[in-house]
Coordinates of C-alpha atoms in Angstrom, one line a residue:
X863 CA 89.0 -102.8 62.5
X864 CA 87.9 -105.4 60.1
X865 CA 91.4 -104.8 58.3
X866 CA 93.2 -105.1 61.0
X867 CA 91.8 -108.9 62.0
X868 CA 92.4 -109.3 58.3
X869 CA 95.5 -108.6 58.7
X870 CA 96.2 -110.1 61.8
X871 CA 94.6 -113.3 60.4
X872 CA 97.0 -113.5 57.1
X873 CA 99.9 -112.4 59.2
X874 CA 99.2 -116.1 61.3
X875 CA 98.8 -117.8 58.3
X876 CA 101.8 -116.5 56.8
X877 CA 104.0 -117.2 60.3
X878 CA 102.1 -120.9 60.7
X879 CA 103.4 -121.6 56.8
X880 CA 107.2 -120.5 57.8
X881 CA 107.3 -116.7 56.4
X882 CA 107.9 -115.0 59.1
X883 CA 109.7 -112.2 57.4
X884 CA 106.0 -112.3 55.4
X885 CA 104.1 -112.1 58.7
X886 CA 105.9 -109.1 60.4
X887 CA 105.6 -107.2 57.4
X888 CA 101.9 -108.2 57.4
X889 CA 101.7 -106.7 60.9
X890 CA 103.6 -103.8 60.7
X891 CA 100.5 -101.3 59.8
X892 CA 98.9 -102.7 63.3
X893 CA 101.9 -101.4 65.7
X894 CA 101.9 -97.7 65.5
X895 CA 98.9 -97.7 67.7
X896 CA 99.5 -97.4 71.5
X897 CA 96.8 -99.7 72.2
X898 CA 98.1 -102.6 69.9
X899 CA 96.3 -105.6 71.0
X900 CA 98.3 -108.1 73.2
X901 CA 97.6 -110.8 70.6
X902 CA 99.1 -108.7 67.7
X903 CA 102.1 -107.7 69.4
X904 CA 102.9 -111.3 70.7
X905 CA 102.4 -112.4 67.1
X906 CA 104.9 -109.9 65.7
X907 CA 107.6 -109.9 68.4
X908 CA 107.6 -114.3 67.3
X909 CA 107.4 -112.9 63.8
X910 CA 110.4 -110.7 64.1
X911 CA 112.5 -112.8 66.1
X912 CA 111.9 -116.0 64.3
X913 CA 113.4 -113.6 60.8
X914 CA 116.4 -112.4 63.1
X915 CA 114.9 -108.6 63.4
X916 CA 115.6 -108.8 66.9
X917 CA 115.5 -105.0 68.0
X918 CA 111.9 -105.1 66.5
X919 CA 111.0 -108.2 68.2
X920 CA 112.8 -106.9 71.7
X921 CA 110.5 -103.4 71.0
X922 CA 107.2 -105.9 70.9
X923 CA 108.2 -108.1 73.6
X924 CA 109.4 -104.7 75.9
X925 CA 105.7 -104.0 75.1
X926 CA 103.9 -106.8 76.0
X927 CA 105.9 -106.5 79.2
X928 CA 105.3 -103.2 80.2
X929 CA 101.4 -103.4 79.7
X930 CA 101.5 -106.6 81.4
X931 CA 104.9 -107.1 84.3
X932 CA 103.6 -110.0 85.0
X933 CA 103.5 -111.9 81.5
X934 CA 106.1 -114.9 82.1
X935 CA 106.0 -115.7 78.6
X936 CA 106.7 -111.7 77.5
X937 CA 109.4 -111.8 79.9
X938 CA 110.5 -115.2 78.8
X939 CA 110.6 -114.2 74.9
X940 CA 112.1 -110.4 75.8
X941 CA 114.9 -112.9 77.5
X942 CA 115.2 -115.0 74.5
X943 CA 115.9 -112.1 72.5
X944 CA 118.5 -110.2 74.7
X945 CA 120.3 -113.4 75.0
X946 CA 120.4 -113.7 70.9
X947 CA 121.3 -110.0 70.7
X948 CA 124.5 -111.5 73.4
X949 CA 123.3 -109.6 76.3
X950 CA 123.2 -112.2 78.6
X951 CA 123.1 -110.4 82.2
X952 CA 119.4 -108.6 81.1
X953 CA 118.5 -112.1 79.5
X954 CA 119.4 -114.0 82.7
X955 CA 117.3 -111.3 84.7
X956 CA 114.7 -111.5 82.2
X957 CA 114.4 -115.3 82.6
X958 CA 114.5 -115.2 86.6
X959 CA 111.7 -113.3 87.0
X960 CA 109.6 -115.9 84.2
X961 CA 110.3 -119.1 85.7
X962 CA 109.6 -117.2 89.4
X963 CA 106.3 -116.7 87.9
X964 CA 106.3 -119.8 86.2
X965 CA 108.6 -122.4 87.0
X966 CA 108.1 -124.2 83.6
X967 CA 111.4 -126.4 82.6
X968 CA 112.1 -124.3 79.4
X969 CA 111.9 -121.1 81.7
X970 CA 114.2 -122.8 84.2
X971 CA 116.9 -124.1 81.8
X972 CA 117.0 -120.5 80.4
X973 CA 118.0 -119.3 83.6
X974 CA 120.3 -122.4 84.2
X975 CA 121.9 -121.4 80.3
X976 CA 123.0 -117.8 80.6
X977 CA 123.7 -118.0 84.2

């Protein structure tokens, strides 16, 4: 366990200075688990998406949604990765269901975007 906040730890340091590609790789040890902590798994999905490895980052976002349906911001970040990936109708539904749970004005433009 101590490795893994190690890791955890240079993976935000890595993302926070711009690696992203750095970060990810810096988590990828933590995600085999099944019971991958929330904060590790939000971390990597940004990671991955943020250095265009968006089936990994849609995995880790799928995640975070699954353990927790009602997670706007999984939902909203699973959304801005289908949408990148050009699937537009499960990004739009995606989106719909975060600003329903949390009508912030990115979640809403979203919606407004791909609809």
């Amino acid at each position: 366990m101590p490795d893994d906040l190690a890791a955890y730890r240079a993976a935000a340091v890595l993302y926070e200075a711009g690696d992203a590609a750095g970060a990810a790789r810096e988590l990828e040890p933590l995600l085999a688990d099944d019971a991958t902590p929330k904060s590790v798994l939000e971390l990597a999905g940004r990671a991955f998406f943020r250095s265009a490895q968006l089936r990994r980052a849609e995995d880790a976002f799928s995640r975070l949604v699954e353990r927790d349906p009602s997670d706007a911001y999984a939902r909203f970040a699973l959304g801005r990765t289908l949408e990148r990936q050009s699937r537009r109708e499960e990004a739009a539904a995606c989106y719909r269901l975060a600003a329903a749970m949390d009508p912030k004005a990115e979640y809403v433009q979203a919606v407004e975007r791909v609809s």
